XYZ file of C-alpha atoms in Angstrom:
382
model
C 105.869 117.441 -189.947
C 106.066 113.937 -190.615
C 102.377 111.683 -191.200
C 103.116 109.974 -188.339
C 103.714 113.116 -186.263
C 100.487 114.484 -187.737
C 98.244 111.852 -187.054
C 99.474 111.620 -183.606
C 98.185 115.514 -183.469
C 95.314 114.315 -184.846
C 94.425 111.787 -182.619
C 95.028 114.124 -179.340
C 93.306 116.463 -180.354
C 89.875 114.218 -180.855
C 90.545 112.732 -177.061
C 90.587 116.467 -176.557
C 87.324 117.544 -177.920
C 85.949 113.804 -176.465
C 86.935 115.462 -172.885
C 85.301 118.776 -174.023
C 82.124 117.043 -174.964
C 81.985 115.044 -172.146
C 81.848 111.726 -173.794
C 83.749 109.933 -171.124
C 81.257 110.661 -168.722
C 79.030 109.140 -171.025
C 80.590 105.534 -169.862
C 82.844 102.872 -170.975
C 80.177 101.002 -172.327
C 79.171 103.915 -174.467
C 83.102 104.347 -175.487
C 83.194 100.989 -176.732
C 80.685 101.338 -179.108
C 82.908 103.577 -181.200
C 85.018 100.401 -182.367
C 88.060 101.463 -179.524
C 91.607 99.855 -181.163
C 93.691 101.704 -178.317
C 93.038 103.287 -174.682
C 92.493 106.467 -174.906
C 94.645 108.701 -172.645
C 91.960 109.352 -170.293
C 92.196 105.847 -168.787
C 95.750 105.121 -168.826
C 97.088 105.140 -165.141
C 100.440 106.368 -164.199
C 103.498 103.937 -164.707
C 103.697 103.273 -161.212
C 100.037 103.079 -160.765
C 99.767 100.503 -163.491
C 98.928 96.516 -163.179
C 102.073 94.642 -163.623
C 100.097 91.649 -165.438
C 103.447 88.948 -165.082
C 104.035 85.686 -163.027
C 105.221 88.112 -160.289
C 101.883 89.513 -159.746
C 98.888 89.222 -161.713
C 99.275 85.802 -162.365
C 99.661 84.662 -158.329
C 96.291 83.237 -157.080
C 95.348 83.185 -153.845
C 92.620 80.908 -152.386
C 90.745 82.688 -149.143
C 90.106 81.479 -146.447
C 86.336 79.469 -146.338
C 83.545 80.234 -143.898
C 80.828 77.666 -144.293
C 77.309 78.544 -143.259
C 76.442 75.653 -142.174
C 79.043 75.200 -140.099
C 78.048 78.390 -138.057
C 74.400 77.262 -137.598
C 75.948 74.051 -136.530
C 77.003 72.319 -133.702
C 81.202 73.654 -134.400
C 79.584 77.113 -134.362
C 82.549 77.377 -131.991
C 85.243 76.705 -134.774
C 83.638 78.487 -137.415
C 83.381 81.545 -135.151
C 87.571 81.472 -134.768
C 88.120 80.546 -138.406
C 86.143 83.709 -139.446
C 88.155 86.291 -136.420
C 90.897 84.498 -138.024
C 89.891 85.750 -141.473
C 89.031 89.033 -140.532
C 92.050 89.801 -138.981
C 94.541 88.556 -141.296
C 92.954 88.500 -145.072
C 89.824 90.966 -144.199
C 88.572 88.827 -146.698
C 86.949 85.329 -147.104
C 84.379 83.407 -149.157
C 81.214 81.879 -147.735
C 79.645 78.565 -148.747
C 76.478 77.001 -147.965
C 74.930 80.571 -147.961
C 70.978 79.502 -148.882
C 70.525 82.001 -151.271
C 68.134 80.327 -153.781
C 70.135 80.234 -157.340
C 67.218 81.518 -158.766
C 67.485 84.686 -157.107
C 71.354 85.203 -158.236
C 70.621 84.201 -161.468
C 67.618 86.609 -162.294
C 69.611 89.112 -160.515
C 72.875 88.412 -162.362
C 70.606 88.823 -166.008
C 68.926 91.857 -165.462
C 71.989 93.738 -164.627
C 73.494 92.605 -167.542
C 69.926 93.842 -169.720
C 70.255 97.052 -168.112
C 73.567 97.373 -169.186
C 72.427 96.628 -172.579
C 69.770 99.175 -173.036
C 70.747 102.428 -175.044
C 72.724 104.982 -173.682
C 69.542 106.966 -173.685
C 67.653 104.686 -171.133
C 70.950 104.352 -168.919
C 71.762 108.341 -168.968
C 68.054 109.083 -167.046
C 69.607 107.846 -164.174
C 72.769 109.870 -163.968
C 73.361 111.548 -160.760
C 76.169 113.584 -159.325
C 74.397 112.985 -155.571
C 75.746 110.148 -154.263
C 72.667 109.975 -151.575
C 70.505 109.483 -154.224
C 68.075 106.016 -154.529
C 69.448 105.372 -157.852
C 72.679 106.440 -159.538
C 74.287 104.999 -162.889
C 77.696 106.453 -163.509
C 81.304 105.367 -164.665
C 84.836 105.080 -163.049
C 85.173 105.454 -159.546
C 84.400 109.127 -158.559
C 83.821 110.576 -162.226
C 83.733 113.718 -160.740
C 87.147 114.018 -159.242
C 88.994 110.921 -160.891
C 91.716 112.242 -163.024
C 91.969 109.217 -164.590
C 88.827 107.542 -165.573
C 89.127 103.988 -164.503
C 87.398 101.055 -166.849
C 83.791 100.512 -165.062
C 80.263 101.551 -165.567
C 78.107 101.332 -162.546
C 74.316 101.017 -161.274
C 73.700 101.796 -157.962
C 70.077 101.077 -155.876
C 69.793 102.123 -152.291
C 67.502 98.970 -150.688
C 66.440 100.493 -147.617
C 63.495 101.169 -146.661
C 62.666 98.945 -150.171
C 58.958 101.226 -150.010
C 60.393 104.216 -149.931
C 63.541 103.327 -153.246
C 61.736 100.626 -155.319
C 59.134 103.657 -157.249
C 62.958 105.478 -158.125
C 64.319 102.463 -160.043
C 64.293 101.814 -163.469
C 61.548 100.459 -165.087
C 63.681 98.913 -167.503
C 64.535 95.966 -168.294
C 61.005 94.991 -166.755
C 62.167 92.239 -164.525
C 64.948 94.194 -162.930
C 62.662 96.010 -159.809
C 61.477 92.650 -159.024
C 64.860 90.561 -159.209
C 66.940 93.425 -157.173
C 64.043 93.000 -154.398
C 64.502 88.989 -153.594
C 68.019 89.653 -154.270
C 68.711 92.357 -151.769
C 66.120 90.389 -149.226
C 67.975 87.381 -149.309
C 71.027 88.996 -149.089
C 69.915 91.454 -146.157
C 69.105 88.584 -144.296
C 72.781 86.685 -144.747
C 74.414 89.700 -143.699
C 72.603 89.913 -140.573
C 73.641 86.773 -140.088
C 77.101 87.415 -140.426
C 76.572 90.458 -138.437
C 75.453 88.460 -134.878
C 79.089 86.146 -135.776
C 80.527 89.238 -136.177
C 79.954 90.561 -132.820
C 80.012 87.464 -130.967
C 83.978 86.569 -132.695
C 84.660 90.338 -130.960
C 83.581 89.194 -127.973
C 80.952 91.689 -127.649
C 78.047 88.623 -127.320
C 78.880 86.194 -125.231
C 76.997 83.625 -127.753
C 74.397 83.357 -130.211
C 71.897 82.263 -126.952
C 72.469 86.093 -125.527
C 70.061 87.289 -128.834
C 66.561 85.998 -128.029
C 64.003 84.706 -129.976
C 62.860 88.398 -131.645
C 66.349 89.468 -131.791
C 66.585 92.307 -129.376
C 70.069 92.406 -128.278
C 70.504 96.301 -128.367
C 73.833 95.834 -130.347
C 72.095 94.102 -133.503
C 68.797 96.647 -133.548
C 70.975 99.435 -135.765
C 72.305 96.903 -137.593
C 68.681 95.629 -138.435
C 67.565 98.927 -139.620
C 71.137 99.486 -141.607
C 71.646 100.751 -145.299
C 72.005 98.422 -147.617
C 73.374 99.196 -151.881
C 73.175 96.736 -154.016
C 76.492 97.649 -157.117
C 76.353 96.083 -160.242
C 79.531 96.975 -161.704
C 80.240 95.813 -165.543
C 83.169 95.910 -166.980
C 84.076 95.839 -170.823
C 86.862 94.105 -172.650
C 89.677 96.155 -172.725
C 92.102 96.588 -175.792
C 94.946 97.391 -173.505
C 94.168 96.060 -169.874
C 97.904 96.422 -168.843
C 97.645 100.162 -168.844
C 93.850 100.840 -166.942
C 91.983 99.208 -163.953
C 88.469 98.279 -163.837
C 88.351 99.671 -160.055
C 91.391 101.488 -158.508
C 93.035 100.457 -154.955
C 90.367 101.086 -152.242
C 88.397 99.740 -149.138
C 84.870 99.368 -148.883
C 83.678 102.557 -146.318
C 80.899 100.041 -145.051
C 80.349 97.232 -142.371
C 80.530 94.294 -144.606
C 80.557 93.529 -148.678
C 78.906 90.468 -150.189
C 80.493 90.035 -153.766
C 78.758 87.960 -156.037
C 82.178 87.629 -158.591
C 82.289 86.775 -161.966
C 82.776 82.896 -161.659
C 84.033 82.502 -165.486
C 86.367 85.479 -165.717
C 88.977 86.255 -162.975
C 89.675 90.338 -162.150
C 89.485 90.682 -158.156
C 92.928 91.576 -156.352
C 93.414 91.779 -152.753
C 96.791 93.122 -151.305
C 97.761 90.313 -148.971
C 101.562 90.029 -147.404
C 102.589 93.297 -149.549
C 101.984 92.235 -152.932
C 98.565 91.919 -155.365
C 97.363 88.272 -156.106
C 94.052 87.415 -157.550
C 91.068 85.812 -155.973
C 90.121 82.676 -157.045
C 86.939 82.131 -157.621
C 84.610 79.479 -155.548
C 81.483 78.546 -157.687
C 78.384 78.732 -155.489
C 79.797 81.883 -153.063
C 80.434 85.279 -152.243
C 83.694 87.158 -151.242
C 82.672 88.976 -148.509
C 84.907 91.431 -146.804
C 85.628 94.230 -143.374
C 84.758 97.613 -144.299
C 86.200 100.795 -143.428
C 83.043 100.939 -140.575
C 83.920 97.454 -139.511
C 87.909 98.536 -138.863
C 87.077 101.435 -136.674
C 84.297 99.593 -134.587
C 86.766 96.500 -133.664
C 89.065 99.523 -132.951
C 91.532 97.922 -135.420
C 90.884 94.053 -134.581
C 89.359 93.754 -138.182
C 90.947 95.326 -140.968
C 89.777 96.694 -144.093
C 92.330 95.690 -147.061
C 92.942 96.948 -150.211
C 91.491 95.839 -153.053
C 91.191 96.371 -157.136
C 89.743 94.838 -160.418
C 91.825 93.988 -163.717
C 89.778 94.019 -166.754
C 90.387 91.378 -169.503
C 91.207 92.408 -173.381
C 88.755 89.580 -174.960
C 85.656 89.120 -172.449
C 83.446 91.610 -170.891
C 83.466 91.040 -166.651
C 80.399 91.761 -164.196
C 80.058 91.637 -160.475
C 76.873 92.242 -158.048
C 78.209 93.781 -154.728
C 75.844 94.292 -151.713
C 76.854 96.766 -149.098
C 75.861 96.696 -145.895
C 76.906 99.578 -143.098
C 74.428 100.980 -140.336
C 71.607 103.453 -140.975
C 72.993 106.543 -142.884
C 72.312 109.072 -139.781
C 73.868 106.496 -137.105
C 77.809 107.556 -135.499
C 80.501 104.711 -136.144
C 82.866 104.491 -133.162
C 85.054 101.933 -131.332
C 82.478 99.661 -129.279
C 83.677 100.609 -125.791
C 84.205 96.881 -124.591
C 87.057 96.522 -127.500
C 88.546 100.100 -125.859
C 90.898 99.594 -122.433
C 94.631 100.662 -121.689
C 95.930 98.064 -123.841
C 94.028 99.125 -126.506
C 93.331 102.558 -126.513
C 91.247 104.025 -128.997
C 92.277 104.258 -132.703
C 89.149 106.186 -134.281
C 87.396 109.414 -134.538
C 83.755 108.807 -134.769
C 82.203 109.089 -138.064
C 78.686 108.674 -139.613
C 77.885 108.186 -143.656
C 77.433 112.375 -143.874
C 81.126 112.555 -143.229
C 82.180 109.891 -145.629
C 79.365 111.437 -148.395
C 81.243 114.788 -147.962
C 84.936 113.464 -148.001
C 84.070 111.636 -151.536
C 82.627 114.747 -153.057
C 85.708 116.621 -152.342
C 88.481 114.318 -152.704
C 89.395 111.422 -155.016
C 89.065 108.139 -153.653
C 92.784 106.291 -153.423
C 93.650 103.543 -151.203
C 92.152 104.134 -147.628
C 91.996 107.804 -147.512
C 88.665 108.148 -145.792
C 89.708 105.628 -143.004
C 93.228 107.138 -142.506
C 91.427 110.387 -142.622
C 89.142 108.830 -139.588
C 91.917 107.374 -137.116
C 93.604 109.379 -134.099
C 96.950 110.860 -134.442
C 97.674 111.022 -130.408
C 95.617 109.153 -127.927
C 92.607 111.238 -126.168
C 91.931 113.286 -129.947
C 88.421 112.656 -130.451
């Protein structure tokens, strides 16, 4: 046997034992640490499955479509309210401006992510859970339990809501992480509610922003009031070979709406848009927000969740914040009944988060399973 036939022996067979031993499950983070040259085998995606990093894909930039705040709270609340259908419909993506969250707030929020991330594997590993209900989970990959290839991401994941009932389950450490994911996830709770009252006036479904009164009691907004809320902070290490792995496979978001707070220095968000993968160019100052899988089946289809993945970089570690929003976790998702009529029949089976929790435990997450598992073969099949 030849020393290069040998060593190649010799080098499956440690990925082997790593896989026996569990170290992937351990994180990428933790991986790295051993001084990685190549990718091991574990994280390198089918051929097909694989980013094509040339000027006829990865290197295409797109530029979404803007939403401005302001504008909405404004006087051409009217324009702003088509620009964003318009968005929704045709990128399912766009990026807000003017959003008033203080910078303060992303910044602290922003650094102690990236000190948990930091702390030894022993500190991160308390927090490892295989229930995906739980108020805290830190993990890797996508579904590290059903993934059969591991894709390049470590994760931590807070529940927000009720904030009295999560905050005593977080980590302790770093010490100004409990406090910094609170203001954070306020701030945010309240922009997405925001978005949400646009949301359903664009459908149609409130007549205008005067229909919601002073306390906010238009029946359609009081789930969304009392809705779940997970903040992600996904981190993503330099990859020697980021042509053969993805930070964050092809997917939808199974919620209402995502606010993305990107990594402004170093680019790794894809949408599909018009059948091919271009990458999202970052807007300092903003968040990506896009429709959820929840969102799709309660416009009945007007709205679209779209697929969407993260490249890792070989020289420069990447981080994102994401804060998902969806109703509470015991409330049924269905086509509002006004968007429902002859011309329009109804696209959905109702759903709640049980039934999504359940489908992810048993399945591995690729493209829009969940959804597709969610809409109506033949009209009247509820």
């Amino acid at each position: 046997m030849s020393p290069a036939l040998v060593s190649e022996v010799q080098t499956i067979c440690k990925e082997d034992e790593l896989v026996e031993s569990h170290e992937y499950h351990k994180g990428v983070k933790h991986l790295c640490g051993r001084g990685l040259k190549k990718l091991p085998r574990k994280y390198i995606l089918p051929a097909l499955e694989r980013p094509l990093l040339s000027t006829k894909d990865g290197a295409t930039n797109l530029k979404l479509p803007i939403i401005d705040i302001a504008q909405l709270q404004g006087p051409d609340r009217v324009h702003a309210l088509e620009s964003l259908s318009k968005a929704c419909q045709e990128y399912g993506f766009f990026q807000l401006i003017n959003h008033g969250i203080a910078s303060e707030s992303v910044l602290d929020m922003i650094q102690a992510a990236r000190k948990f991330f930091e702390l030894p594997f022993e500190e991160r590993s308390k927090y490892m859970s295989k229930d995906q209900s739980a108020p805290v989970r830190y993990g890797t990959s996508f579904n590290q339990n059903k993934d059969r290839v591991f894709c390049w991401r470590d994760f931590i994941k807070l529940n927000c809501h009720p904030l009295s009932d999560v905050l005593p389950h977080w980590p302790s450490s770093p010490a100004e992480l409990r406090q910094a994911v609170v203001n954070y996830s306020k701030e945010t709770r309240s922009l997405y509610l925001m978005l949400a009252k646009a949301i359903l006036e664009s459908l149609g479904l409130v007549e205008t922003e005067k229909d919601i009164d002073e306390n906010g009691s238009c029946d359609l907004l009081k789930e969304f009031e009392d809705g779940s809320q997970l903040i992600v902070a996904n981190f993503y290490p330099s990859c020697p070979e980021p042509d053969l792995t993805l930070g964050i496979p092809p997917h939808s978001d199974y919620g209402f709406l995502t606010l993305l707070l990107p990594d402004e220095e170093v680019k790794g968000l894809q949408i599909q848009h018009e059948g091919r993968w271009v990458t999202v160019e970052p807007v300092p100052n903003s968040f990506v927000v896009n429709v959820g899988d929840h969102l799709e089946i309660f416009s009945n289809g007007k709205y679209r969740s779209v697929l969407h993945r993260v490249l890792v970089n070989p020289l420069k570690s990447r981080m994102s914040i994401a804060s998902l929003h969806t109703l509470p976790f015991n409330s049924m998702i269905r086509p509002s009944p006004k968007l429902v009529n002859d011309a329009n029949p109804r696209r959905y089976k109702d759903t709640d988060f049980a039934t999504f929790i359940q489908y992810m435990a048993s399945h591995e997450h690729k493209n829009k399973n969940f959804l597709e598992s969610r809409r109506l073969t033949q009209l009247g099949d509820a």
